[in-house]
GROMACS .gro file of C-alpha atoms in nm:
model
  233
    1MET     CA    1  12.780   2.313  11.437
    2ALA     CA    2  12.651   2.417  11.782
    3ARG     CA    3  12.274   2.431  11.819
    4GLN     CA    4  12.278   2.802  11.901
    5SER     CA    5  12.460   2.874  11.574
    6LEU     CA    6  12.206   2.664  11.384
    7VAL     CA    7  11.919   2.845  11.554
    8ALA     CA    8  12.066   3.181  11.454
    9MET     CA    9  12.124   3.063  11.097
   10ILE     CA   10  11.765   2.944  11.055
   11SER     CA   11  11.606   3.249  11.215
   12ASP     CA   12  11.827   3.473  11.001
   13ASP     CA   13  11.726   3.287  10.686
   14LEU     CA   14  11.356   3.319  10.774
   15LEU     CA   15  11.397   3.689  10.850
   16ALA     CA   16  11.573   3.742  10.516
   17ARG     CA   17  11.286   3.569  10.335
   18ILE     CA   18  11.031   3.781  10.520
   19VAL     CA   19  11.220   4.104  10.448
   20SER     CA   20  11.250   4.012  10.080
   21GLY     CA   21  10.873   3.982  10.056
   22GLU     CA   22  10.860   3.605  10.013
   23PHE     CA   23  10.639   3.591  10.322
   24ALA     CA   24  10.414   3.896  10.349
   25PRO     CA   25  10.249   4.017  10.672
   26GLY     CA   26   9.966   3.784  10.761
   27SER     CA   27  10.109   3.491  10.566
   28THR     CA   28  10.208   3.159  10.719
   29LEU     CA   29  10.571   3.056  10.759
   30PRO     CA   30  10.676   2.707  10.644
   31GLY     CA   31  10.588   2.428  10.884
   32GLU     CA   32  10.835   2.251  11.109
   33GLN     CA   33  10.887   1.956  10.875
   34ASP     CA   34  10.958   2.181  10.576
   35LEU     CA   35  11.220   2.372  10.775
   36VAL     CA   36  11.372   2.050  10.910
   37VAL     CA   37  11.419   1.922  10.555
   38ARG     CA   38  11.543   2.257  10.419
   39HIS     CA   39  11.807   2.308  10.688
   40GLU     CA   40  11.874   1.944  10.783
   41VAL     CA   41  11.831   2.009  11.154
   42SER     CA   42  11.616   1.876  11.437
   43ARG     CA   43  11.263   1.989  11.517
   44MET     CA   44  11.390   2.133  11.846
   45THR     CA   45  11.633   2.360  11.658
   46VAL     CA   46  11.356   2.476  11.423
   47ARG     CA   47  11.126   2.552  11.715
   48GLU     CA   48  11.392   2.762  11.886
   49ALA     CA   49  11.454   2.954  11.562
   50VAL     CA   50  11.085   3.031  11.522
   51LYS     CA   51  11.066   3.138  11.888
   52THR     CA   52  11.351   3.380  11.814
   53LEU     CA   53  11.135   3.550  11.550
   54GLU     CA   54  10.844   3.552  11.793
   55ALA     CA   55  11.060   3.726  12.054
   56MET     CA   56  11.150   3.989  11.791
   57GLY     CA   57  10.783   4.055  11.723
   58VAL     CA   58  10.835   3.947  11.363
   59ALA     CA   59  10.612   3.641  11.389
   60ARG     CA   60  10.340   3.502  11.613
   61ILE     CA   61  10.274   3.138  11.692
   62GLU     CA   62   9.910   3.033  11.694
   63ARG     CA   63   9.873   2.687  11.842
   64GLY     CA   64   9.708   2.446  11.602
   65ARG     CA   65   9.717   2.697  11.314
   66GLY     CA   66  10.079   2.777  11.242
   67THR     CA   67  10.326   3.065  11.258
   68PHE     CA   68  10.222   3.395  11.100
   69VAL     CA   69  10.423   3.700  10.993
   70ASN     CA   70  10.328   4.008  11.194
   71PRO     CA   71  10.261   4.352  11.044
   72PHE     CA   72  10.575   4.567  11.032
   73ASN     CA   73  10.446   4.800  11.307
   74ARG     CA   74  10.447   4.512  11.556
   75TRP     CA   75  10.816   4.432  11.513
   76THR     CA   76  11.016   4.507  11.828
   77SER     CA   77  11.370   4.428  11.714
   78MET     CA   78  11.580   4.721  11.597
   79GLU     CA   79  11.795   4.483  11.390
   80ALA     CA   80  11.491   4.342  11.209
   81VAL     CA   81  11.341   4.685  11.146
   82LEU     CA   82  11.669   4.818  11.007
   83ARG     CA   83  11.703   4.520  10.776
   84ALA     CA   84  11.351   4.571  10.647
   85THR     CA   85  11.389   4.945  10.589
   86SER     CA   86  11.728   4.897  10.423
   87THR     CA   87  11.576   4.689  10.144
   88GLY     CA   88  11.392   4.983   9.987
   89GLU     CA   89  11.050   4.833  10.058
   90ASN     CA   90  10.806   5.097  10.187
   91ASP     CA   91  11.084   5.346  10.118
   92ALA     CA   92  10.872   5.660  10.140
   93SER     CA   93  10.705   5.559  10.464
   94ALA     CA   94  11.035   5.454  10.622
   95SER     CA   95  11.205   5.781  10.523
   96ILE     CA   96  10.928   5.992  10.672
   97GLN     CA   97  10.915   5.791  10.993
   98LEU     CA   98  11.291   5.818  11.030
   99ILE     CA   99  11.269   6.198  11.013
  100GLU     CA  100  10.984   6.191  11.265
  101LEU     CA  101  11.203   5.991  11.503
  102ARG     CA  102  11.496   6.225  11.453
  103ARG     CA  103  11.273   6.526  11.512
  104MET     CA  104  11.159   6.389  11.848
  105LEU     CA  105  11.507   6.298  11.968
  106GLU     CA  106  11.735   6.557  11.811
  107THR     CA  107  11.534   6.861  11.918
  108GLY     CA  108  11.571   6.739  12.275
  109ALA     CA  109  11.941   6.674  12.221
  110ALA     CA  110  11.992   7.031  12.096
  111GLU     CA  111  11.802   7.170  12.393
  112LEU     CA  112  12.023   6.978  12.636
  113ALA     CA  113  12.341   7.057  12.443
  114ALA     CA  114  12.278   7.432  12.457
  115GLU     CA  115  12.376   7.448  12.823
  116ARG     CA  116  12.642   7.177  12.813
  117ILE     CA  117  12.829   7.221  12.485
  118SER     CA  118  13.196   7.315  12.515
  119ASP     CA  119  13.391   7.568  12.311
  120GLU     CA  120  13.581   7.279  12.153
  121GLU     CA  121  13.256   7.113  12.047
  122LEU     CA  122  13.129   7.440  11.901
  123ASP     CA  123  13.451   7.468  11.703
  124SER     CA  124  13.399   7.113  11.583
  125LEU     CA  125  13.049   7.201  11.462
  126ARG     CA  126  13.187   7.499  11.270
  127GLU     CA  127  13.451   7.276  11.110
  128HIS     CA  128  13.191   7.022  11.000
  129LEU     CA  129  12.974   7.302  10.861
  130ALA     CA  130  13.273   7.437  10.667
  131ALA     CA  131  13.333   7.085  10.535
  132MET     CA  132  12.969   7.068  10.418
  133ARG     CA  133  13.010   7.400  10.230
  134ALA     CA  134  13.335   7.279  10.068
  135ALA     CA  135  13.179   6.946   9.969
  136HIS     CA  136  12.878   7.126   9.821
  137GLU     CA  137  13.101   7.347   9.608
  138ALA     CA  138  13.304   7.043   9.499
  139ARG     CA  139  12.985   6.843   9.430
  140ASP     CA  140  13.120   6.572   9.657
  141VAL     CA  141  12.808   6.401   9.795
  142GLY     CA  142  13.002   6.146  10.000
  143SER     CA  143  13.202   6.410  10.186
  144PHE     CA  144  12.888   6.620  10.235
  145VAL     CA  145  12.705   6.330  10.399
  146GLU     CA  146  13.007   6.244  10.615
  147ALA     CA  147  13.031   6.602  10.745
  148ASP     CA  148  12.654   6.621  10.797
  149LEU     CA  149  12.646   6.303  11.006
  150ALA     CA  150  12.950   6.414  11.206
  151PHE     CA  151  12.781   6.750  11.280
  152HIS     CA  152  12.480   6.580  11.436
  153ASP     CA  153  12.697   6.331  11.623
  154VAL     CA  154  12.872   6.619  11.801
  155ILE     CA  155  12.536   6.751  11.924
  156LEU     CA  156  12.422   6.409  12.042
  157HIS     CA  157  12.736   6.371  12.253
  158ALA     CA  158  12.726   6.735  12.367
  159SER     CA  159  12.381   6.670  12.512
  160GLY     CA  160  12.552   6.477  12.790
  161ASN     CA  161  12.286   6.206  12.771
  162VAL     CA  162  12.452   5.871  12.702
  163PHE     CA  163  12.123   5.708  12.599
  164LEU     CA  164  12.082   5.940  12.299
  165ALA     CA  165  12.410   5.830  12.144
  166VAL     CA  166  12.330   5.466  12.216
  167LEU     CA  167  11.987   5.497  12.051
  168PHE     CA  168  12.133   5.654  11.738
  169GLU     CA  169  12.428   5.418  11.693
  170PRO     CA  170  12.226   5.137  11.526
  171LEU     CA  171  12.066   5.394  11.296
  172SER     CA  172  12.399   5.515  11.155
  173ARG     CA  173  12.399   5.276  10.858
  174ILE     CA  174  12.050   5.358  10.739
  175LEU     CA  175  12.095   5.730  10.810
  176ALA     CA  176  12.402   5.734  10.587
  177ALA     CA  177  12.210   5.560  10.307
  178ARG     CA  178  11.914   5.798  10.332
  179ARG     CA  179  12.135   6.109  10.346
  180THR     CA  180  12.322   5.995  10.037
  181GLN     CA  181  11.990   5.963   9.855
  182THR     CA  182  11.861   6.308   9.950
  183SER     CA  183  12.194   6.492   9.941
  184ARG     CA  184  12.232   6.424   9.569
  185VAL     CA  185  11.992   6.717   9.518
  186PRO     CA  186  12.195   7.044   9.521
  187GLN     CA  187  11.908   7.253   9.663
  188ILE     CA  188  11.871   7.015   9.955
  189GLN     CA  189  12.240   7.071  10.032
  190VAL     CA  190  12.189   7.447  10.020
  191ASN     CA  191  11.894   7.426  10.258
  192ALA     CA  192  12.082   7.195  10.494
  193ILE     CA  193  12.383   7.428  10.510
  194ALA     CA  194  12.161   7.723  10.600
  195GLU     CA  195  11.976   7.527  10.869
  196HIS     CA  196  12.300   7.393  11.019
  197GLY     CA  197  12.431   7.747  11.037
  198HIS     CA  198  12.125   7.851  11.241
  199ILE     CA  199  12.182   7.556  11.475
  200VAL     CA  200  12.543   7.657  11.538
  201GLU     CA  201  12.438   8.015  11.615
  202ALA     CA  202  12.167   7.895  11.852
  203LEU     CA  203  12.397   7.657  12.039
  204ALA     CA  204  12.664   7.926  12.064
  205SER     CA  205  12.409   8.145  12.242
  206HIS     CA  206  12.359   7.866  12.498
  207ASP     CA  207  11.984   7.927  12.481
  208PRO     CA  208  11.801   7.592  12.516
  209GLU     CA  209  11.472   7.707  12.362
  210ARG     CA  210  11.640   7.879  12.069
  211SER     CA  211  11.851   7.568  12.009
  212ARG     CA  212  11.549   7.339  12.024
  213GLN     CA  213  11.364   7.560  11.773
  214ALA     CA  214  11.665   7.572  11.540
  215MET     CA  215  11.688   7.193  11.531
  216ASP     CA  216  11.311   7.161  11.489
  217SER     CA  217  11.328   7.403  11.195
  218HIS     CA  218  11.600   7.188  11.039
  219MET     CA  219  11.394   6.870  11.079
  220ALA     CA  220  11.088   7.040  10.929
  221GLN     CA  221  11.297   7.161  10.635
  222THR     CA  222  11.439   6.811  10.590
  223LEU     CA  223  11.088   6.666  10.570
  224ARG     CA  224  10.978   6.933  10.319
  225ASP     CA  225  11.284   6.868  10.105
  226LEU     CA  226  11.224   6.493  10.115
  227THR     CA  227  10.865   6.523   9.999
  228THR     CA  228  10.937   6.797   9.742
  229TYR     CA  229  11.259   6.680   9.578
  230VAL     CA  230  11.270   6.304   9.639
  231LEU     CA  231  10.932   6.143   9.699
  232ASN     CA  232  10.746   6.359   9.447
  233ALA     CA  233  11.025   6.359   9.190
   0.00000   0.00000   0.00000
């Protein structure tokens, strides 16, 4: 097996063990010899694997002391962060921080989209909203989440800013999982439908400030629903 593949395999295994909680923040990772024996590879391969985790901000190498796991807030790799938050560890904190991130980015996206959104995109938003209403009435959580995600995707692309869509693409998996969790609550669906309706009206007016406020209202409602119906349940 090529060295690069071995390096990736070892770093992936170490990351999985960290994410699972086997190695908590502040703890020491196994030494070189332990990893050489476990994976049956050379010391050079092990060192490169550990450096990969260091580059991701997951671990830090202290000469003469060992390799230590960094606190979660020092991780710089989107892949690593998504893997950690997908495990359910620190679920409440991760859910809140995800909404905070969406609030910062999606309010700006709505503001930009107000002046750039096409009639076809507005029609698409209305179709997704209608699909959310139908899914709610049918008690179809999967279809509700699918329509909800598609609604927001239209706005991200309508903003005309390619970086917004690129930033959100890696979040799609975890967003889908979180929406499925919260959308099981019927009242949360009702609130979401109302807020999405306000967003469509605001975007149709092509008023940037009104659109920004409508999206901000939706994000605030989402956070209230999360804390009321999910985290405090």
